[in-house]
mmCIF file with all atom_site columns, C-alpha atoms in Angstrom:
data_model
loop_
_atom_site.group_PDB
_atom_site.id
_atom_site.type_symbol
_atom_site.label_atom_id
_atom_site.label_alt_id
_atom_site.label_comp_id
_atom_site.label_asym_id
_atom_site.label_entity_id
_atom_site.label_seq_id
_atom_site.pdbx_PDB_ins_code
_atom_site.Cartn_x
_atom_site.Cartn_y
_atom_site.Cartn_z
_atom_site.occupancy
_atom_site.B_iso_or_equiv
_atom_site.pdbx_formal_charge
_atom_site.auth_seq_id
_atom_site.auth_comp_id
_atom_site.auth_asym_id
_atom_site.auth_atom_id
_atom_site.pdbx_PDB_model_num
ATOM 1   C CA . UNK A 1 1   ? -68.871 55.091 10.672  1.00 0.00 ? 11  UNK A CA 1
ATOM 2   C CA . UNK A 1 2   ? -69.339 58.725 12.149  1.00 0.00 ? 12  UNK A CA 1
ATOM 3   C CA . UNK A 1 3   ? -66.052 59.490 10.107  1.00 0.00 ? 13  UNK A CA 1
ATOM 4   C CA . UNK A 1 4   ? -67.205 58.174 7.095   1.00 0.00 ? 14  UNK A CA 1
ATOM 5   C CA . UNK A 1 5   ? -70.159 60.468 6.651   1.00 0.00 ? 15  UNK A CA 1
ATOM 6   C CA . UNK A 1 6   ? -68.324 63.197 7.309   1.00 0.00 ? 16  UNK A CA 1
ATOM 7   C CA . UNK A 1 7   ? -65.857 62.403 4.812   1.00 0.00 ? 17  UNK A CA 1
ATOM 8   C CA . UNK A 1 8   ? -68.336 61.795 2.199   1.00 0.00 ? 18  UNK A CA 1
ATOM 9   C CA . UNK A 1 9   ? -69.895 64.898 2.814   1.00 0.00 ? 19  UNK A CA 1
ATOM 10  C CA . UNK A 1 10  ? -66.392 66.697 2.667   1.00 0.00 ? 20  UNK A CA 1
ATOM 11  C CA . UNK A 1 11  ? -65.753 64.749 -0.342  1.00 0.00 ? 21  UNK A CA 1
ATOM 12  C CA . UNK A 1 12  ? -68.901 66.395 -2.216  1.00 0.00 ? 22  UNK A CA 1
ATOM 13  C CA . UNK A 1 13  ? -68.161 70.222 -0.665  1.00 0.00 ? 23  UNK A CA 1
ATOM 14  C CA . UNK A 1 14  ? -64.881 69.547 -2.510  1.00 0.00 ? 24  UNK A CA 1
ATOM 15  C CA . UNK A 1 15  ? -66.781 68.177 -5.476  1.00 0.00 ? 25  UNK A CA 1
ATOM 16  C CA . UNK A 1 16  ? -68.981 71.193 -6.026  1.00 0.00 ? 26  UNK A CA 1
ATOM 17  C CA . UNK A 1 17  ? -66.207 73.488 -4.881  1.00 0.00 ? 27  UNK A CA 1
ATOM 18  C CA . UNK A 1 18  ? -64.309 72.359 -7.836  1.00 0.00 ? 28  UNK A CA 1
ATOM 19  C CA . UNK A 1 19  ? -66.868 72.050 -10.704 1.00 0.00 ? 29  UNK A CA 1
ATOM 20  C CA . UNK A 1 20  ? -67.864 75.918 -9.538  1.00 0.00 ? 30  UNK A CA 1
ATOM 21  C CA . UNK A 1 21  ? -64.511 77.268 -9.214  1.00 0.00 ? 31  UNK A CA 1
ATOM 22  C CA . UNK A 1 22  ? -62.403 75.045 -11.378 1.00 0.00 ? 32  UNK A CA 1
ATOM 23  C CA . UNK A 1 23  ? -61.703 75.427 -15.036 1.00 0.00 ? 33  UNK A CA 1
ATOM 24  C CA . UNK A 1 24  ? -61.712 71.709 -16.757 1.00 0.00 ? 34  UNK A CA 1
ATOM 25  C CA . UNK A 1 25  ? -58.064 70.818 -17.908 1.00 0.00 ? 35  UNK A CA 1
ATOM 26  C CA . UNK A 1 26  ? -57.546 67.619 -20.123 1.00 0.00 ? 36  UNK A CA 1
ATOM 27  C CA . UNK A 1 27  ? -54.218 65.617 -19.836 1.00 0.00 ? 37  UNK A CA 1
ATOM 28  C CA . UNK A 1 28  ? -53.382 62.699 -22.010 1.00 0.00 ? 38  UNK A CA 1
ATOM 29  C CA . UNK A 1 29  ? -52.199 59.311 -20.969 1.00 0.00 ? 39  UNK A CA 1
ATOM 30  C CA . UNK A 1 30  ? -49.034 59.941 -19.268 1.00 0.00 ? 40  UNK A CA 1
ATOM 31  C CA . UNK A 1 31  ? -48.944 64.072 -18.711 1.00 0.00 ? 41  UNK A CA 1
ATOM 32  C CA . UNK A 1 32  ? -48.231 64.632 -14.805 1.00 0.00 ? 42  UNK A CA 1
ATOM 33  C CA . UNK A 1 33  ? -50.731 66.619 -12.769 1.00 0.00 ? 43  UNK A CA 1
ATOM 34  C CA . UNK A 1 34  ? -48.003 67.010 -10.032 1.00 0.00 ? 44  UNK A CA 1
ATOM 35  C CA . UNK A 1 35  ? -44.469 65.962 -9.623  1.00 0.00 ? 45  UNK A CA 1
ATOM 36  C CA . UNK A 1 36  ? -42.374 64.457 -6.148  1.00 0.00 ? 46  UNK A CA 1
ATOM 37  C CA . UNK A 1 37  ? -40.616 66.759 -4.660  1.00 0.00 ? 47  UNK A CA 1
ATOM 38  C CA . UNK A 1 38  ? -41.685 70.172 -6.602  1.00 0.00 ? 48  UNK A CA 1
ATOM 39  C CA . UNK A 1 39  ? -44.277 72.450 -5.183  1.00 0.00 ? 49  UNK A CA 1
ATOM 40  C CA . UNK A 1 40  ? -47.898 71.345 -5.061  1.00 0.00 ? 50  UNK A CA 1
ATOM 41  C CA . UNK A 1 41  ? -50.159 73.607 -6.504  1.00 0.00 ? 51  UNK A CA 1
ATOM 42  C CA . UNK A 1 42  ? -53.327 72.117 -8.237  1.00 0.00 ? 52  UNK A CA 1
ATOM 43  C CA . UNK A 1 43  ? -56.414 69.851 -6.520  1.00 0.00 ? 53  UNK A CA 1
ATOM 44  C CA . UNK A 1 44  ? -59.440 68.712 -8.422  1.00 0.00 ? 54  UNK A CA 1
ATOM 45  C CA . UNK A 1 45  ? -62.384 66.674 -9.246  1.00 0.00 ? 55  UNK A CA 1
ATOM 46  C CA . UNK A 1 46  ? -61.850 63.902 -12.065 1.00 0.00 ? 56  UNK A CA 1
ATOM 47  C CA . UNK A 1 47  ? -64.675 64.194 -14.781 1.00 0.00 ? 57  UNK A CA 1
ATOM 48  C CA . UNK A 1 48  ? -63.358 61.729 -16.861 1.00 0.00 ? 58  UNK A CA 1
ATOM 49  C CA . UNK A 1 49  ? -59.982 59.438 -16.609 1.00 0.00 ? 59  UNK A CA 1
ATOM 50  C CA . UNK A 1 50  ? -57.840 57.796 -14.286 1.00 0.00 ? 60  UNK A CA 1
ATOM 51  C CA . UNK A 1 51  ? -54.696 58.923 -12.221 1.00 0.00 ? 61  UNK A CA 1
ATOM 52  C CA . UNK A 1 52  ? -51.633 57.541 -10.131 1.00 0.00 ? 62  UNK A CA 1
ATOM 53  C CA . UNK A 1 53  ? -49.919 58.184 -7.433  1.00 0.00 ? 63  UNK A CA 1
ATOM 54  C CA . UNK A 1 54  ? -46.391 57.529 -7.878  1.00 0.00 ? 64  UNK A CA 1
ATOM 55  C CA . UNK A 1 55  ? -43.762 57.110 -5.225  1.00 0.00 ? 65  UNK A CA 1
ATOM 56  C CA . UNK A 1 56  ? -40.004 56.466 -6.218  1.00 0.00 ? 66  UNK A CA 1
ATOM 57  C CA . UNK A 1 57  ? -38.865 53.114 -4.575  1.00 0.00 ? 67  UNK A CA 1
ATOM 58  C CA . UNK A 1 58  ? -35.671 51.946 -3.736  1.00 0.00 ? 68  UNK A CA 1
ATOM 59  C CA . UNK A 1 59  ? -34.997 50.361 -6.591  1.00 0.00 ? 69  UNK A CA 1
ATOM 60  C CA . UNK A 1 60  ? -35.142 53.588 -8.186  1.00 0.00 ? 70  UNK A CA 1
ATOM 61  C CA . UNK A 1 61  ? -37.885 53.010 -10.391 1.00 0.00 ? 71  UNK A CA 1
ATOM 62  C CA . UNK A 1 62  ? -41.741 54.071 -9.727  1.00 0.00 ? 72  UNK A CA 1
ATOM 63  C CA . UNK A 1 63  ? -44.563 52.758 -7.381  1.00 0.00 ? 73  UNK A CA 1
ATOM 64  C CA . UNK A 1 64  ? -48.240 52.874 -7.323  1.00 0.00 ? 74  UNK A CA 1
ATOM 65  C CA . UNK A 1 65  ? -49.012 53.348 -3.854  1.00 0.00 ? 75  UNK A CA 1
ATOM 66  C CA . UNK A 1 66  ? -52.787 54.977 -4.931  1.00 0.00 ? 76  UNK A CA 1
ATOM 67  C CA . UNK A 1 67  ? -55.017 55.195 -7.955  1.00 0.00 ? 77  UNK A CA 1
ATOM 68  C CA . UNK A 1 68  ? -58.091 57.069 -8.609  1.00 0.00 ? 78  UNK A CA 1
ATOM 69  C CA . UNK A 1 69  ? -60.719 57.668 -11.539 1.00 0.00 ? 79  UNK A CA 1
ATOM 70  C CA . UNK A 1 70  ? -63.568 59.517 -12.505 1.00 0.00 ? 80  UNK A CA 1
ATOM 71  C CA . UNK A 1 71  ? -65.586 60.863 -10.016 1.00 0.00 ? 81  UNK A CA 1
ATOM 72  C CA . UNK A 1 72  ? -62.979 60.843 -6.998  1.00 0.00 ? 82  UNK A CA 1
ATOM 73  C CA . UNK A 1 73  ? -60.459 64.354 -6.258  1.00 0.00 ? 83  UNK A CA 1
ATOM 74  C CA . UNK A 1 74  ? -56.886 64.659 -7.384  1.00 0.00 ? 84  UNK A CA 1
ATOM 75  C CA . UNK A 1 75  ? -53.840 66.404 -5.952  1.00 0.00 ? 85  UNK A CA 1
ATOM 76  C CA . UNK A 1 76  ? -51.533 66.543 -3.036  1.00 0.00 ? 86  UNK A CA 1
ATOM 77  C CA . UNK A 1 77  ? -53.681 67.186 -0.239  1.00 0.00 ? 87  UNK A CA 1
ATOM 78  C CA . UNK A 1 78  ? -52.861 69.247 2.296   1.00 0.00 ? 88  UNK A CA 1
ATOM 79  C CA . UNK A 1 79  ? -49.713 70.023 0.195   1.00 0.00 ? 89  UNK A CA 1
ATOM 80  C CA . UNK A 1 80  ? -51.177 71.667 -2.336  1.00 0.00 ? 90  UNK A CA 1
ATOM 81  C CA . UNK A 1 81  ? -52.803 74.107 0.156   1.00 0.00 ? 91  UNK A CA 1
ATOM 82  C CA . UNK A 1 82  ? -49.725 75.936 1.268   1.00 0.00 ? 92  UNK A CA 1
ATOM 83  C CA . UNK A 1 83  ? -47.650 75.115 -1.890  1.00 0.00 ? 93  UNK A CA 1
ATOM 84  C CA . UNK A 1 84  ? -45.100 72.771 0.043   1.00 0.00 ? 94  UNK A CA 1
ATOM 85  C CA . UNK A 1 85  ? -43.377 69.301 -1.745  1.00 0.00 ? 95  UNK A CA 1
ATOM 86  C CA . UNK A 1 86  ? -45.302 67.374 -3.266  1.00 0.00 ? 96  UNK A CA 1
ATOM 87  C CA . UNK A 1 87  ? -44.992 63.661 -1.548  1.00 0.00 ? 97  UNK A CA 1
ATOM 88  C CA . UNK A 1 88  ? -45.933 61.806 -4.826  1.00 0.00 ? 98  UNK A CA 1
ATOM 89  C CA . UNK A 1 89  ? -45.870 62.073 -8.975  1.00 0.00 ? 99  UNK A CA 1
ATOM 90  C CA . UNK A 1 90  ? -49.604 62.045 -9.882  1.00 0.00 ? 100 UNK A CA 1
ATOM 91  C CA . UNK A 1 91  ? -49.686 60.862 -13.923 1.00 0.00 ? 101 UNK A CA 1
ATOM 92  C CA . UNK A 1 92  ? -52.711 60.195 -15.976 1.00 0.00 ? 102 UNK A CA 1
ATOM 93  C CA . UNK A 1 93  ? -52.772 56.693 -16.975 1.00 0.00 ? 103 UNK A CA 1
ATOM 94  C CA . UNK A 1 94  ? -55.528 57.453 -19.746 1.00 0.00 ? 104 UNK A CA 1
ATOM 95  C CA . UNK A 1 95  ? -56.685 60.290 -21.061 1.00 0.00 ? 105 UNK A CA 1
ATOM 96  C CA . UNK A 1 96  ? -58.633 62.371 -18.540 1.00 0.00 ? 106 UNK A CA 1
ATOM 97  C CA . UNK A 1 97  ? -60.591 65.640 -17.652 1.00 0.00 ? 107 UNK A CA 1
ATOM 98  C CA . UNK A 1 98  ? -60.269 67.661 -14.780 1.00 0.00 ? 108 UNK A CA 1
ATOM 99  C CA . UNK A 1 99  ? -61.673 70.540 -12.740 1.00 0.00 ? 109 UNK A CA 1
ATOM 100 C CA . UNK A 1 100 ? -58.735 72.159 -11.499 1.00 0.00 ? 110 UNK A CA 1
ATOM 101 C CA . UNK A 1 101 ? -58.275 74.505 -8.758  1.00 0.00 ? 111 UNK A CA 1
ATOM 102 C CA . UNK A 1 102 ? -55.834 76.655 -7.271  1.00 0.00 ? 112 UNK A CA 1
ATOM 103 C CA . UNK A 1 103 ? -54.703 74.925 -3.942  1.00 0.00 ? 113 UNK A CA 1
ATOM 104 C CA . UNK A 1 104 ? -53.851 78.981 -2.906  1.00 0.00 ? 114 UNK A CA 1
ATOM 105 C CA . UNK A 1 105 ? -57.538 79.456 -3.989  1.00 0.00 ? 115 UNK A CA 1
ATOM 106 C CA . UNK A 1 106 ? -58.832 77.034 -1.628  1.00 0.00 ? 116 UNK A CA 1
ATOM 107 C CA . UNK A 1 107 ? -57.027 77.364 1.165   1.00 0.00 ? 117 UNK A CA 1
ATOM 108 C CA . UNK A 1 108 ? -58.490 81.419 0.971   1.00 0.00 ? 118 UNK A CA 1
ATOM 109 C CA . UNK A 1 109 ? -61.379 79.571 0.976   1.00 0.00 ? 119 UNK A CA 1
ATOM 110 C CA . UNK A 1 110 ? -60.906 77.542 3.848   1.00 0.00 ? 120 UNK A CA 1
ATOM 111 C CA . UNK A 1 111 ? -59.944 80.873 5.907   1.00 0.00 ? 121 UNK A CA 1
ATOM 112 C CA . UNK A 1 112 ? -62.970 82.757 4.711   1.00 0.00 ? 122 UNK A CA 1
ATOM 113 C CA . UNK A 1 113 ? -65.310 80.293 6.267   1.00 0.00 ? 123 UNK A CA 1
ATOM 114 C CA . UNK A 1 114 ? -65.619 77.966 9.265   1.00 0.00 ? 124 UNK A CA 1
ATOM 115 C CA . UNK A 1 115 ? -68.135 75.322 7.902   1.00 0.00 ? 125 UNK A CA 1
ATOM 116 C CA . UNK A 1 116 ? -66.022 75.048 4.685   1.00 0.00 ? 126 UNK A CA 1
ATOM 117 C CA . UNK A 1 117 ? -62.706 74.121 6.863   1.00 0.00 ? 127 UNK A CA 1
ATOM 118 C CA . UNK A 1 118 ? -64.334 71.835 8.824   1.00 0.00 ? 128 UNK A CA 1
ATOM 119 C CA . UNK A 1 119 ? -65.100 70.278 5.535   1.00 0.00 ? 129 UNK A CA 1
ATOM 120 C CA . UNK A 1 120 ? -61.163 70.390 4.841   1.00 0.00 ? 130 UNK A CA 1
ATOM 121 C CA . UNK A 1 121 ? -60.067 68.721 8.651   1.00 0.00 ? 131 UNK A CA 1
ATOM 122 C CA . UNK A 1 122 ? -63.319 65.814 7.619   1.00 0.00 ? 132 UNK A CA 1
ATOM 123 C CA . UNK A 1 123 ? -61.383 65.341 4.689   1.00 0.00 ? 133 UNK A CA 1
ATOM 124 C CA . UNK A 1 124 ? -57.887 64.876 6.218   1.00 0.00 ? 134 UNK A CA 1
ATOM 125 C CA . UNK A 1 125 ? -58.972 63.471 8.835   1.00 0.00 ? 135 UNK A CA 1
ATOM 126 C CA . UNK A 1 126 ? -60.439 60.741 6.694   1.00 0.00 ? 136 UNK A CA 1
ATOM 127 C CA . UNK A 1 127 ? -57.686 60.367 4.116   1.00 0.00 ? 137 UNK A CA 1
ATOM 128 C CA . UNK A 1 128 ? -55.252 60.268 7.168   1.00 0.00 ? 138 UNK A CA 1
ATOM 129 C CA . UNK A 1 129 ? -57.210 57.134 8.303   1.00 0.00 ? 139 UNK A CA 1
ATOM 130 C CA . UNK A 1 130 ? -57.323 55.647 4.662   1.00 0.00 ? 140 UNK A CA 1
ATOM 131 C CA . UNK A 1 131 ? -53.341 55.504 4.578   1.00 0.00 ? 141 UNK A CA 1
ATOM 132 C CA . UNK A 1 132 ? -53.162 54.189 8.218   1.00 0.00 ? 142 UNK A CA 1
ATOM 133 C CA . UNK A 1 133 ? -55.199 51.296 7.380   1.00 0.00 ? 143 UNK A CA 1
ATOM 134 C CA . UNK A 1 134 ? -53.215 50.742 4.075   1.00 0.00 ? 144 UNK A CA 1
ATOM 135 C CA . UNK A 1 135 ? -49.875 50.540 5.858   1.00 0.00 ? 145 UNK A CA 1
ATOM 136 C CA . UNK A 1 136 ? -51.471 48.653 8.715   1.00 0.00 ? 146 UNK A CA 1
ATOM 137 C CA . UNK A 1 137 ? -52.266 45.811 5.736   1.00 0.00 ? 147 UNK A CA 1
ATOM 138 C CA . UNK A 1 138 ? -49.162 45.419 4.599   1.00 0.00 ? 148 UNK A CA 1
ATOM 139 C CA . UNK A 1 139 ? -47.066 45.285 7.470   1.00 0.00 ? 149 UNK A CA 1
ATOM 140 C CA . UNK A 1 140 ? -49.808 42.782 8.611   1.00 0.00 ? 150 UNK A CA 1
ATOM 141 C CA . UNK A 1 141 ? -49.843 40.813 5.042   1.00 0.00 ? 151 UNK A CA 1
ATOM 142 C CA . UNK A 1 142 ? -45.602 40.850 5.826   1.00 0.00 ? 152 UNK A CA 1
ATOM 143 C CA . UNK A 1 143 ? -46.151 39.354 8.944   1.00 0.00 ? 153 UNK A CA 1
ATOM 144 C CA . UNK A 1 144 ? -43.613 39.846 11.829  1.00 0.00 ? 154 UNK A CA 1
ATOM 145 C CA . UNK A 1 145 ? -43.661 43.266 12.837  1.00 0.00 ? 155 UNK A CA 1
ATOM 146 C CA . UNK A 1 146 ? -47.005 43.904 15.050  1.00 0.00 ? 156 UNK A CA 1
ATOM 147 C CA . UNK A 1 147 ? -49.661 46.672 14.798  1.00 0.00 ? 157 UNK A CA 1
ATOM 148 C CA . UNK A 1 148 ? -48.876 48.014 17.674  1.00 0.00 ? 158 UNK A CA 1
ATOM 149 C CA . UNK A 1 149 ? -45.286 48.723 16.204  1.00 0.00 ? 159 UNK A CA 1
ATOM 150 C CA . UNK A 1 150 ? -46.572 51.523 13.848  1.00 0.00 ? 160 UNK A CA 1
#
């Protein structure tokens, strides 16, 4: 559980980070804090409201594959560090408050200090293990293709 406390802790740097640095943005029920596919830019802590990530299935309609609400972070991380794709659509699904950084911002940050991006690898590190263990699940809930496959 090692990793766990050191996400939590990275979790709350990020927190503070964001209610510091941030300015609060509100979005309404349906606005889009990032979109698949364009440029990741923004990362932030949820005061109020509820978001989801979106993935395009191949159906061609929409997919939750994540959803988070007040008091967790929002945005594409890493992606919104160094500006690259966005992986997901994040949309509000209520109305919702949020303080929003710069993901250029942070990742200054990160390079101006070695505590703070050890803070950033605890986070990925974690998050990395979240989505692991999600896909694990369902290939495991599907039955027939082993653990060991992934």
């Amino acid at each position: 559980m090692k990793q766990k406390e050191h996400y939590s802790e990275a979790q709350a740097y990020l927190r503070d980070y964001c209610l510091r640095h941030g300015r609060p943005m509100h979005f309404s029920a349906g606005d889009i804090f990032e979109t698949e596919g364009t440029a990741a830019r923004l990362f932030g802590y949820i005061e109020s409201g509820s978001f989801h990530y979106l993935v395009r299935n191949y159906e061609g309609g929409e997919s939750t594959v994540e959803t988070v609400a007040a008091g967790d972070l929002v945005g594409c991380y890493p992606y919104c560090l160094d500006g690259d794709a966005a992986p997901v659509t994040i949309r509000a699904d209520k109305p919702a408050t949020v303080y929003v950084v710069d993901g250029a911002d942070l990742e200054q940050h990160y390079r101006q200090s070695q505590a703070a991006e050890q803070m950033s690898r605890n986070y990925m590190a974690y998050r990395l293990e979240q989505v692991k263990s999600r896909i694990i699940a369902r290939y495991q809930q599907k039955g027939g293709i082993g653990v060991t496959d992934i």
